[in-house]
Coordinates of C-alpha atoms and ligand atoms in Angstrom, one line a residue:
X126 CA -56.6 -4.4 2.2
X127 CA -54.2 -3.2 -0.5
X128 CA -51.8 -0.1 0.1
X129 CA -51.9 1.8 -3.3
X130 CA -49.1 4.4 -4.0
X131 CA -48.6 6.0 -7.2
X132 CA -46.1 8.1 -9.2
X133 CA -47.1 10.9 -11.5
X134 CA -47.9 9.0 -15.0
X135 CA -44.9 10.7 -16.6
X136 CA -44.9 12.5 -19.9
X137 CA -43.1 10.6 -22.5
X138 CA -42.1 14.0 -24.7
X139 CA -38.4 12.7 -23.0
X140 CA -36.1 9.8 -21.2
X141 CA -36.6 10.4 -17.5
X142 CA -34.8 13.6 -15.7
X143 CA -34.7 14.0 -12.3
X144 CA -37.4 15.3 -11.1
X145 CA -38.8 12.1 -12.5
X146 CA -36.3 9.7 -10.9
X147 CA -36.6 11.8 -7.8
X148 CA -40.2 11.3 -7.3
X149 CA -40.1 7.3 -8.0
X150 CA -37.7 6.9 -5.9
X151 CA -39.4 8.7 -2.7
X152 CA -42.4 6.1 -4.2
X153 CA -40.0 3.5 -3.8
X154 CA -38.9 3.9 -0.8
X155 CA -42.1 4.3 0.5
X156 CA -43.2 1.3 -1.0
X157 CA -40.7 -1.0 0.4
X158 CA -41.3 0.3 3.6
X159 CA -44.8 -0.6 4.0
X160 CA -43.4 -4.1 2.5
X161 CA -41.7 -4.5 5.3
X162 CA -44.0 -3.5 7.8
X163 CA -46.7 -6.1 6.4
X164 CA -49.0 -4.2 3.9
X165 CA -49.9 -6.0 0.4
X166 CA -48.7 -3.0 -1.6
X167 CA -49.4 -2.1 -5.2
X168 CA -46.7 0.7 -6.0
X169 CA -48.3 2.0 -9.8
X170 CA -46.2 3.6 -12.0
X171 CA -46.2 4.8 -15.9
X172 CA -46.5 6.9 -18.9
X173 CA -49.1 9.8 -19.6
X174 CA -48.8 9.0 -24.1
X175 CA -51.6 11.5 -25.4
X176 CA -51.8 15.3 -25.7
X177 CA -50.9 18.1 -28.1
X178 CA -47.5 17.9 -26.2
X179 CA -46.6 14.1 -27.7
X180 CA -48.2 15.1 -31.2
X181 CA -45.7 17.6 -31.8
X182 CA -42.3 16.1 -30.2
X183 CA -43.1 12.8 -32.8
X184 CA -43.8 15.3 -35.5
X185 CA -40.4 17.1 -34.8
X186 CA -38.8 13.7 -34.6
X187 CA -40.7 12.9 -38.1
X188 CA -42.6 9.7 -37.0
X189 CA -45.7 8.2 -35.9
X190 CA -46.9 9.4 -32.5
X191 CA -47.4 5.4 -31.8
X192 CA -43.7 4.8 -32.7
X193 CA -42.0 7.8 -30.2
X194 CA -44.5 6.5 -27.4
X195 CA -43.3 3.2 -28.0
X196 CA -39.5 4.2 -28.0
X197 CA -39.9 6.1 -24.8
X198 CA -42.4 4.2 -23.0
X199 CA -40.0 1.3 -23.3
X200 CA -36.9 3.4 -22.1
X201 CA -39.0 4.5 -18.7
X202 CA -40.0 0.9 -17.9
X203 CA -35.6 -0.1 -19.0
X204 CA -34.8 2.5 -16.6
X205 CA -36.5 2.1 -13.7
X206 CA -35.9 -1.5 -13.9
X207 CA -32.1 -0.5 -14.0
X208 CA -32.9 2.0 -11.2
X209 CA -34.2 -1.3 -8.5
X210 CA -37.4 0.1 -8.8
X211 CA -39.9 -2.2 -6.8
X212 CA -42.7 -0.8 -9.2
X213 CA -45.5 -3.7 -9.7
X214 CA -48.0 -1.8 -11.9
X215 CA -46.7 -0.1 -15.5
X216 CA -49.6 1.9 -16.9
X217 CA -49.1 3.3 -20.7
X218 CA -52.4 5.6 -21.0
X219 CA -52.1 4.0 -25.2
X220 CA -53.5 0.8 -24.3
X221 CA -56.6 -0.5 -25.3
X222 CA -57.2 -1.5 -21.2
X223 CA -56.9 1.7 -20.3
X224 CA -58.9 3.5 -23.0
X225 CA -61.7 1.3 -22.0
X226 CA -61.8 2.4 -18.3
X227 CA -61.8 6.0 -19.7
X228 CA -64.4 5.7 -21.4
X229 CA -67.1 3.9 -19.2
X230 CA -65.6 6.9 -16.6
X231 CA -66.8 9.4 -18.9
X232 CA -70.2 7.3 -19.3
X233 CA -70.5 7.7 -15.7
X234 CA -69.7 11.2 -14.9
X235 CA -72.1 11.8 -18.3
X236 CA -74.9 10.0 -16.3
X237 CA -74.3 12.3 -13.3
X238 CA -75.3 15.0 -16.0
X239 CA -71.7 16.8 -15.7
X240 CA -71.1 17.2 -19.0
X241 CA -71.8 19.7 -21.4
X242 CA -70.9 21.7 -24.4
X243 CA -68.8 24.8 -24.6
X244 CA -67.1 27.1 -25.9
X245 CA -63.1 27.2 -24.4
X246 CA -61.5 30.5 -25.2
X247 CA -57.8 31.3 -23.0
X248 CA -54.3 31.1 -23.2
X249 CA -52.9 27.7 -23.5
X250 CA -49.2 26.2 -22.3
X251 CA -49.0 22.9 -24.4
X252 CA -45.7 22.2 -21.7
X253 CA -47.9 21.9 -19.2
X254 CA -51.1 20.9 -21.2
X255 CA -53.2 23.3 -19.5
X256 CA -55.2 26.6 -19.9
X257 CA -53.4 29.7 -17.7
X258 CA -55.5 32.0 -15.7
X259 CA -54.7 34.7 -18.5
X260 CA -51.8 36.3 -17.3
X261 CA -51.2 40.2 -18.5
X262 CA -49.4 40.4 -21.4
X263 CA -50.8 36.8 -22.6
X264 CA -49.4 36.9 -26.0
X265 CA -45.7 37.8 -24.7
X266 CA -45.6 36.1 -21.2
X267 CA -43.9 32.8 -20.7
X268 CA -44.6 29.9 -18.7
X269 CA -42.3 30.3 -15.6
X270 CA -42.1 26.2 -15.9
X271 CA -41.5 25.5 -19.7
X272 CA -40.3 29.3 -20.4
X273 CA -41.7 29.2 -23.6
X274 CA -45.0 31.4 -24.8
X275 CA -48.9 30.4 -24.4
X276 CA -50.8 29.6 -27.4
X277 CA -54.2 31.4 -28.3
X278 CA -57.6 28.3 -28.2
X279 CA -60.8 29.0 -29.3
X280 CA -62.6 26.1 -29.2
X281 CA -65.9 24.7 -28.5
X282 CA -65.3 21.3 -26.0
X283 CA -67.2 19.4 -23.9
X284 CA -67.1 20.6 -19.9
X285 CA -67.0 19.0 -16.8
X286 CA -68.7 21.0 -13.9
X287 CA -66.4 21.1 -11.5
X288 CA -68.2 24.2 -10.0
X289 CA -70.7 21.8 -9.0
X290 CA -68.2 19.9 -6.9
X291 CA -66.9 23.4 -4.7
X292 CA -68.6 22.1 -1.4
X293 CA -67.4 18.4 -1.6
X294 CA -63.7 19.9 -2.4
X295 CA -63.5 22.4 0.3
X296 CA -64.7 19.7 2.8
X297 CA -62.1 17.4 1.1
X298 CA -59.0 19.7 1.3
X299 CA -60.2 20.5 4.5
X300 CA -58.9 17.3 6.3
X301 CA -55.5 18.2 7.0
X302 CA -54.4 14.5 5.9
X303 CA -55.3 14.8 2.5
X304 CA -53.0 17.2 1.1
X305 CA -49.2 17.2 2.5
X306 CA -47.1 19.3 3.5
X307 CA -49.4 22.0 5.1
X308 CA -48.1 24.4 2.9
X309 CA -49.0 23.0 -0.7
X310 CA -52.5 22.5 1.5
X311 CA -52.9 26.0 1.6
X312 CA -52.4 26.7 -2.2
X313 CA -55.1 24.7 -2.7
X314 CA -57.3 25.9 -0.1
X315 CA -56.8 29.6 -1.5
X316 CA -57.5 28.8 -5.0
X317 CA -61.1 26.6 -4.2
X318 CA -61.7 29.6 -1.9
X319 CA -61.7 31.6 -4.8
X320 CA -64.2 29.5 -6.5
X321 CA -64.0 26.5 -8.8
X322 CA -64.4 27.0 -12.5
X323 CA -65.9 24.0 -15.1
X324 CA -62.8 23.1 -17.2
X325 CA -63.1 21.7 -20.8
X326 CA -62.8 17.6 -21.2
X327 CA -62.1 17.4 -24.7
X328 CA -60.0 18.9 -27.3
X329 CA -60.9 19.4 -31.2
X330 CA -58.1 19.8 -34.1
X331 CA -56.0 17.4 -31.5
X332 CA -56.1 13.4 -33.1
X333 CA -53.4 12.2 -30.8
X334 CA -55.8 11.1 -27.9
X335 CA -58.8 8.9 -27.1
X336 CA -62.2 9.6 -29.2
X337 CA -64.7 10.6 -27.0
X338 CA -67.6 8.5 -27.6
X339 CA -70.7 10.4 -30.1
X340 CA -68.9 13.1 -30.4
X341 CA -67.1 13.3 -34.2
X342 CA -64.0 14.7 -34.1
X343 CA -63.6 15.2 -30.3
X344 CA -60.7 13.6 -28.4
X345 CA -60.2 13.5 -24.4
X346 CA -58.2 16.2 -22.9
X347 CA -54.9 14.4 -21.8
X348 CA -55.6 15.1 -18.0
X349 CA -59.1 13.8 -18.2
X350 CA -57.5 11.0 -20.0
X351 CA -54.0 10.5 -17.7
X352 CA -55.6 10.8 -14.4
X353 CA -57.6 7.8 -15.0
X354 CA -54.2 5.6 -15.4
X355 CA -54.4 5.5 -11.6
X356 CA -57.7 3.5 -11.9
X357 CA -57.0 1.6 -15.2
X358 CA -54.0 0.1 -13.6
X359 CA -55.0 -1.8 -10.9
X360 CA -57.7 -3.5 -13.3
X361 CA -54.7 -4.3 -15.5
X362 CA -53.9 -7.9 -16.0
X363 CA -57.7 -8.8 -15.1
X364 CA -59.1 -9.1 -18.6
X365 CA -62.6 -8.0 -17.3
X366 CA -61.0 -4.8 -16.4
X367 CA -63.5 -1.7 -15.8
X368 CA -64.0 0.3 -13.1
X369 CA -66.0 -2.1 -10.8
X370 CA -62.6 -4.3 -11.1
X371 CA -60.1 -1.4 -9.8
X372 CA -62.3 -0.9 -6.7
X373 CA -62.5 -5.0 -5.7
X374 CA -59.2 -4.6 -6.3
X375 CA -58.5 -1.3 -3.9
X376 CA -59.0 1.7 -5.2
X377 CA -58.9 4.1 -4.1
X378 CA -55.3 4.9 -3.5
X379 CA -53.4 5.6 -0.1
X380 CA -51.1 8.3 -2.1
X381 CA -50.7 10.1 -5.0
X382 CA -46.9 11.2 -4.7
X383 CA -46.6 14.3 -7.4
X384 CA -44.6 17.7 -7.6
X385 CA -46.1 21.0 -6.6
X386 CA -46.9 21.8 -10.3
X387 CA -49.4 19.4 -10.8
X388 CA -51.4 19.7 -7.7
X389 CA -54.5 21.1 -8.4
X390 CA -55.1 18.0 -11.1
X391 CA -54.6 16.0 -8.2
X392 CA -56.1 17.8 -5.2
X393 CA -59.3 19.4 -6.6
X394 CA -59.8 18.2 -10.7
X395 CA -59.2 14.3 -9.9
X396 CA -61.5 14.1 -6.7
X397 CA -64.1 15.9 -7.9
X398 CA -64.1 13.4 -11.6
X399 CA -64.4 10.4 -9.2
X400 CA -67.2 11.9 -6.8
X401 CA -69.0 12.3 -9.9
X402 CA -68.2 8.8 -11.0
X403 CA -69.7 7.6 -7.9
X404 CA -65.9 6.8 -6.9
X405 CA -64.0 7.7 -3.9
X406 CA -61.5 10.3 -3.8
X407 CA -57.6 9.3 -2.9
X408 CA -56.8 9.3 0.5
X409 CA -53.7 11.5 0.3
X410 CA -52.0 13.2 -2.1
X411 CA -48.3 14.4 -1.2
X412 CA -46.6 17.5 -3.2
X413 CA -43.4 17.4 -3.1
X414 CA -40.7 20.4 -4.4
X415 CA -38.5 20.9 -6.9
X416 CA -35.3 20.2 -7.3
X417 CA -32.4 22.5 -8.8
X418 CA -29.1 22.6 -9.5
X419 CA -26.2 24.7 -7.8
X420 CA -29.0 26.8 -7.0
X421 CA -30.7 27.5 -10.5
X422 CA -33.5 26.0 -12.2
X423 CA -32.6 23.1 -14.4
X424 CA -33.4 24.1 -18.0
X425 CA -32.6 22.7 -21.3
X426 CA -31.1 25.9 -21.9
X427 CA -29.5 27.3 -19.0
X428 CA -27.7 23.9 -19.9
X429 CA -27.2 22.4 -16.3
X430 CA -30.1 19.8 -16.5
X431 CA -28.3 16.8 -14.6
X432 CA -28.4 13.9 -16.2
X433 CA -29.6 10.7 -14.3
X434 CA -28.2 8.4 -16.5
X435 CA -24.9 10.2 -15.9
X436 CA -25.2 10.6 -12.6
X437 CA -26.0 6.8 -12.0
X438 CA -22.5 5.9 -13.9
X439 CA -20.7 8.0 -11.6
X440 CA -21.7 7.8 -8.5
X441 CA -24.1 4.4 -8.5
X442 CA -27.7 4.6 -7.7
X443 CA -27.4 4.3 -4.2
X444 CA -25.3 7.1 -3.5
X445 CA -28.2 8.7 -5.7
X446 CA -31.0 7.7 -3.2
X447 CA -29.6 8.2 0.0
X448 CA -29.0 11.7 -1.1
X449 CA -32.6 12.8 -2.3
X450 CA -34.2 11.3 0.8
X451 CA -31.8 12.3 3.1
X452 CA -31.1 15.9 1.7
X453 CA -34.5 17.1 0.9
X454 CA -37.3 17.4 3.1
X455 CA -40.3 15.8 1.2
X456 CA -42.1 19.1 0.2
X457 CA -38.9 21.6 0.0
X458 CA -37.7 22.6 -3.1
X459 CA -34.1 20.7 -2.9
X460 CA -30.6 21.8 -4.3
X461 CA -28.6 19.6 -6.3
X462 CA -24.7 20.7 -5.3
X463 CA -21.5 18.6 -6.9
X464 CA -19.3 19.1 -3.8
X465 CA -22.0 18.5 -1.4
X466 CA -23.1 15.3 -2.7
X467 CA -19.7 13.7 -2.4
X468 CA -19.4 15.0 1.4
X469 CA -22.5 13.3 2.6
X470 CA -22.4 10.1 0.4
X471 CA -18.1 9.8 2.0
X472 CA -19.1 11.3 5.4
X473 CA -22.6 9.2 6.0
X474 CA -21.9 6.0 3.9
X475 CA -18.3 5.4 3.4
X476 CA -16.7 7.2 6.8
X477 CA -19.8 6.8 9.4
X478 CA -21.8 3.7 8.5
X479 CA -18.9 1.8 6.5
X480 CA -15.9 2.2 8.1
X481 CA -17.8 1.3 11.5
X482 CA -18.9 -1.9 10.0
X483 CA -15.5 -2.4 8.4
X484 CA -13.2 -1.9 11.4
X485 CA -15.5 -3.4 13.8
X486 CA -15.7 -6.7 11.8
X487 CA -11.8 -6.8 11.0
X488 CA -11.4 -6.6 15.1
X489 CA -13.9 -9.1 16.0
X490 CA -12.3 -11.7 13.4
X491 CA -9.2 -11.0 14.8
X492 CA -9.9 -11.3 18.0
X493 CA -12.4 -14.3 18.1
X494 CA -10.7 -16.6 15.3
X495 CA -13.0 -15.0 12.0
X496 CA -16.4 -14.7 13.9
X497 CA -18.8 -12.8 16.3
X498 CA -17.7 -12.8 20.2
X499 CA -19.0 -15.9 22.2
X500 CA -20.5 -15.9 25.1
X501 CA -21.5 -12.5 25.9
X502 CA -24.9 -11.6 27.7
X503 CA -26.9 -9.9 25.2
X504 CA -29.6 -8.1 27.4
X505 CA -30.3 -4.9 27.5
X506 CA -28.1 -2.4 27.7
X507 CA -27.0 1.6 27.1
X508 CA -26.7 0.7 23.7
X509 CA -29.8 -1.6 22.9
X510 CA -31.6 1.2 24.6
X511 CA -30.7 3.6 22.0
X512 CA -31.0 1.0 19.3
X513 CA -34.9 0.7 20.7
X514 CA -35.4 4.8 20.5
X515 CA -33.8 5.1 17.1
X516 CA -36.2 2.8 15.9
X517 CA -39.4 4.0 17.3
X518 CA -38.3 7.3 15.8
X519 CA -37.6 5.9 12.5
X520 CA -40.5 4.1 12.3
X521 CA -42.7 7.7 13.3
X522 CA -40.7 9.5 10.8
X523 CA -41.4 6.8 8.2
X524 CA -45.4 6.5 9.2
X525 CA -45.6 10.0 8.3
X526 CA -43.6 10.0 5.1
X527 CA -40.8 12.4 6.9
X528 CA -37.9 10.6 5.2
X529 CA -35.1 12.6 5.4
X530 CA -36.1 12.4 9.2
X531 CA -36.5 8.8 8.8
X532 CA -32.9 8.5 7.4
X533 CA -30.8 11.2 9.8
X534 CA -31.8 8.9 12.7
X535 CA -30.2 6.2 11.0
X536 CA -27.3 8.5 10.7
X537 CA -27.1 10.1 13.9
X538 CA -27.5 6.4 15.5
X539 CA -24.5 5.5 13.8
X540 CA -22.2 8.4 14.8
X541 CA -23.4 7.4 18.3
X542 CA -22.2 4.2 18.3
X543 CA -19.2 5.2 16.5
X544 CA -18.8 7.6 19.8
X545 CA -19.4 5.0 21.9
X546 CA -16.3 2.7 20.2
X547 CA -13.9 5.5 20.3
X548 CA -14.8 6.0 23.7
X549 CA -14.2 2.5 24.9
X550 CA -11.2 1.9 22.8
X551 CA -11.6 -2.0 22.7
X552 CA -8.1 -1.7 20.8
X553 CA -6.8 -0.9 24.3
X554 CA -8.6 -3.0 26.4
X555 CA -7.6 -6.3 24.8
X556 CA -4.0 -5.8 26.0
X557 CA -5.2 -7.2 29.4
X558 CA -6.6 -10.6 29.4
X559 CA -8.6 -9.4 32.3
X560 CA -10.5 -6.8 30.0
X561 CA -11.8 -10.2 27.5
X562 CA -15.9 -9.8 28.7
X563 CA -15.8 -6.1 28.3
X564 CA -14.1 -6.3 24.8
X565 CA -16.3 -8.8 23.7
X566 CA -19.7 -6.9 24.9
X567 CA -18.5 -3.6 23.0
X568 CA -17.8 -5.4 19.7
X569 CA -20.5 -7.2 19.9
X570 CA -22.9 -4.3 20.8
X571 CA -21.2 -2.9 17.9
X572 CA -21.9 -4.9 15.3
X573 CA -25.3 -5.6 16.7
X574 CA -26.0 -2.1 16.1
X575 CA -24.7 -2.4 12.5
X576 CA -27.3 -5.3 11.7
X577 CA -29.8 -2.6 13.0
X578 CA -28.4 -0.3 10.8
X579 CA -28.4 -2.4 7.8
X580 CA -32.3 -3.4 8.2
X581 CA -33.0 0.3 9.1
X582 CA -31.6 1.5 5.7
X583 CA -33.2 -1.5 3.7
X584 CA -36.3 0.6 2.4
X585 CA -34.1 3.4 1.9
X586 CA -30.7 1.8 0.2
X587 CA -32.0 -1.8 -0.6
X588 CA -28.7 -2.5 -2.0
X589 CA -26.1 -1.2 0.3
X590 CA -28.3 -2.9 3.2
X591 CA -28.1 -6.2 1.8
X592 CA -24.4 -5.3 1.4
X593 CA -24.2 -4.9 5.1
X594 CA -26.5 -7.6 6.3
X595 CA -24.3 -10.1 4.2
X596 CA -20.8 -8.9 6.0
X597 CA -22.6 -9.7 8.9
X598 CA -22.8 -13.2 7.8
X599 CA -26.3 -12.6 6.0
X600 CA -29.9 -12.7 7.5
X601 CA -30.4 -16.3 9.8
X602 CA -33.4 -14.8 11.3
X603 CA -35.6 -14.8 7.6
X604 CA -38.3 -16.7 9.6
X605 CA -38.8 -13.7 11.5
X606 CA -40.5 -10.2 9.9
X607 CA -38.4 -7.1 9.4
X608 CA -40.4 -5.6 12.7
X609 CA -39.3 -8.7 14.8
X610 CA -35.9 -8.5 13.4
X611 CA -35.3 -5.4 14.2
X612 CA -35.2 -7.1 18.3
X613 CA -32.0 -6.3 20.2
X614 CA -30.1 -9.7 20.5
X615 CA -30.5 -11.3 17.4
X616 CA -26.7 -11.5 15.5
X617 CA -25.6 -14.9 16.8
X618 CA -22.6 -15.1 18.9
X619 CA -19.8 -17.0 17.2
X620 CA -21.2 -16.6 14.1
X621 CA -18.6 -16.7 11.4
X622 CA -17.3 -13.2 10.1
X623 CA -16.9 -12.7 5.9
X624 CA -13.5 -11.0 4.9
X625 CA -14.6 -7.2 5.4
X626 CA -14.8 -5.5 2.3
X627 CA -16.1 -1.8 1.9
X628 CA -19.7 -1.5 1.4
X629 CA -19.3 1.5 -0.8
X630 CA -16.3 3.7 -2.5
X631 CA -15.5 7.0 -1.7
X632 CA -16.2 9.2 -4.1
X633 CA -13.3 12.2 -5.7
X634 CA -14.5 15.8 -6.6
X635 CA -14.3 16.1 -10.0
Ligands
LIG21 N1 -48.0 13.8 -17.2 C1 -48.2 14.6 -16.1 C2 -48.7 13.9 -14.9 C3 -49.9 13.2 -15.1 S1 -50.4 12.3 -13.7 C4 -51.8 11.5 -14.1 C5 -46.9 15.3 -15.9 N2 -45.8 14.7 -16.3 S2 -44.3 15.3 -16.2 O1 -43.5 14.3 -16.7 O2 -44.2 16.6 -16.8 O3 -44.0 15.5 -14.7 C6 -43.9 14.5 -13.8 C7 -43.4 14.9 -12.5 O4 -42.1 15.4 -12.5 C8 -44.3 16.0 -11.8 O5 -44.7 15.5 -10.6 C9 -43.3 17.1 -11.7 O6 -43.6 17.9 -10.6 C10 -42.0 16.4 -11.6 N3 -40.9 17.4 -11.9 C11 -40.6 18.0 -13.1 N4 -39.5 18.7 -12.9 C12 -39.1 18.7 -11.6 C13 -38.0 19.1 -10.9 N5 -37.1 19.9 -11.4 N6 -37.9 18.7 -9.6 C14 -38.7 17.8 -9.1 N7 -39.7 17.3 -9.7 C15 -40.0 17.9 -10.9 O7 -46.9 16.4 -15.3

């Protein structure tokens, strides 16, 4: 069984911003955790090419839609690469693979006799490639998202009959697993309850996209086209790829990780193509907020879009990660704030979960000639107990994709043990030969709990963890899984102790 998690297919009008960085690395995280915990995972990523969107920013640019797709395309896959993102699955919606799969869908849902011609009248927003419910004042109103106007279509394209579908959507959204948080559920649940409208599958005048099959002059409209790229990538890299292939090879998928704005492609368009299709709808699909900057939307012309690029050189990606997971509740809107960043990456990182690493390894190798303590008894105690609850918490938190829940346990773990160190003041105790068992139990207890710590964060801060795990003298139980690693007990006594260096800088206001 295969464990299928996906990204949005991102727009390649731009380099990545990020909101895009922010939802791969949720994706990410996600996906390494279900790594760890054993599931054969396919994390799919990629690049939504077609649309009126994409025709225009190449024509702007003055070249070939082909060429800017190929320019940007290749600077998404460079950066999430330079980002550690464990994606295995890069889908361009441009290649010949996933044309193909496209078209036998449309074969498919054609058979089901769902599609039919039309004539598409309404107010357009090529930002968001989709008709608006025509708001008043149509011809002045912007798009709250892209702030710019809606354009006028009058066209006659083929439909899909999604009004057909209304039944098998409302029982759909009525799971309460399928669509996350319960809020963005009830969106949904509002607007089927108002009743679901046929939308048109194919745009004329439009020659950036994929020809629909016997009918001149028609190309797909880019959703019915990009939503597919969940399906044509798992067939990827098989050359029979087709439909058939994606589902021996696991469709459907476990999530669809997206932003609010997009959710009712995802939650009522996309199932309702696949029931048609004969195809069964995703098992989840999480909406997540949107992020914003000192407390104002990021715009190109407000001028405070943030920069990830910039960000990354700064403050390193990690520092990055560990703030979006553990700052924002998956499904709040989240505020991106200078000064607040560098207090929780120097209070959480550097100051609670480095420094208790760093001091408690410098006192062990003083103390026990460069390693671990010997001879200690390593059974439970007060400390392994909380160690056992912290990670049956985390693991809850995780299992139901409540991150920044997931992290804060690892945090509030740590400031307990860096409590319970203070409170014993080893530093003290070592004075009197008498004290030697005592002092050896607490630093041992202590950097037990930092191995914890380190495996704990290793979905979360890959990097940093393997930072910590390697000051611990590195990982001598790989034989073991990350599940039976994470046993009380298992850093060796006497082990020899690296040189402690700091597992992250601290960062400066700027
Ligand atoms: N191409 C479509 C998706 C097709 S999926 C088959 C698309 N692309 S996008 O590049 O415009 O958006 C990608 C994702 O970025 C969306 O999930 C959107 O919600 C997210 N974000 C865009 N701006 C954002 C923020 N400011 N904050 C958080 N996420 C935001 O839509």
């Amino acid at each position: 069984m295969k464990f299928i998690i996906t990204t949005p297919l991102y727009y390649v009008n731009d380099k990545p911003h990020l909101g895009s960085v922010y939802t791969t690395i949720i994706c990410d995280s996600i996906a390494r955790y279900k790594r760890l915990t054993g599931e054969n995972v396919l994390f799919i990523t990629g690049v939504d090419e077609h649309g009126l969107k994409i025709q225009r920013t190449a024509f702007e640019k003055g070249i070939s839609p082909k060429d800017h797709c190929d320019e940007i395309s290749d600077i998404f896959q460079k950066n999430w690469l330079d980002w550690n993102i464990s994606f295995d699955k890069f889908i361009r919606t441009t290649s010949s693979d996933h044309e193909k799969v496209v078209k036998e869908f449309y074969e498919r849902v054609k058979s089901s006799d769902d599609i039919y011609m039309g004539n598409q009248k309404g107010w357009y927003c090529v930002g968001c490639e989709e008709f608006k419910d025509n708001p008043e004042n149509s011809s002045t109103y912007k798009c709250p998202i892209h702030k710019k106007n809606l354009e006028w279509k009058n066209e006659t394209n083929l439909f899909f009959r999604l009004s057909k579908y209304q039944k098998s959507i409302e029982n759909l959204i009525s799971e309460p697993e399928f669509i996350e948080p319960k809020e963005r559920r009830n969106e949904i649940v509002n607007f089927v309850g108002k009743g679901l409208k046929d939308f048109s599958i194919s745009r004329t005048n439009l020659k950036w996209g994929i020809n629909v099959p016997d009918e001149a002059n028609h190309t797909f409209y880019v959703w019915f086209d990009a939503l597919l790229g969940y399906i044509s990538a798992i067939s990827v890299g098989d050359e029979k790829h087709s439909l058939d292939i994606s589902v021996k090879y696991g469709w459907p998928a476990d999530i669809h990780l997206i932003g609010k704005d997009i959710l009712r492609f995802h939650a009522i368009y996309w199932p309702a193509m696949l029931i048609s299709a004969g195809l069964k709808p995703p098992k989840k699909i999480i909406g997540h907020g949107f992020l914003t900057r000192e407390g104002q939307k990021m715009g190109k012309s407000l001028g405070n879009v943030l920069d990830p690029d910039i960000l990354v050189s700064k403050y390193g990606k990690e520092a990055v990660r560990w703030y979006l997971i553990k700052d924002i509740s998956l499904g709040s809107d989240g505020d991106f704030q200078d000064r607040r960043f560098v207090d929780i990456i120097n209070n959480d990182l550097a100051n609670t979960i480095g420094n208790l690493l760093n001091r408690t390894s410098s006192m062990s190798r003083k103390w026990f000639e460069n390693k671990t303590p010997s001879l200690i008894n390593k059974t439970n105690n007060d400390i392994s107990l909380i160690a056992k609850d912290t990670i049956k918490n985390y693991q809850d938190y995780f299992d139901n994709y409540k991150l920044d829940k997931a992290a804060n346990e690892i945090l509030i773990y740590a400031n307990k043990i860096n409590l319970y160190l203070n409170k014993k003041e080893p530093w003290v105790l070592i004075k009197d030969e008498n004290n030697i068992n005592e002092v050896k139990l607490i630093i041992y207890n202590v950097l037990e709990s930092t191995r914890i710590i380190g495996l704990l964060l290793k979905p979360i801060l890959p990097e940093l963890s393997a930072k910590i795990l390697d000051q611990l003298g590195g990982s001598n139980s790989s034989n073991k899984t990350w599940k039976q690693q994470l046993d009380w007990g298992l850093l060796p006594d006497s082990l020899e102790l690296p040189k402690p260096i700091p597992i992250i800088s601290k960062l400066d206001y700027e």
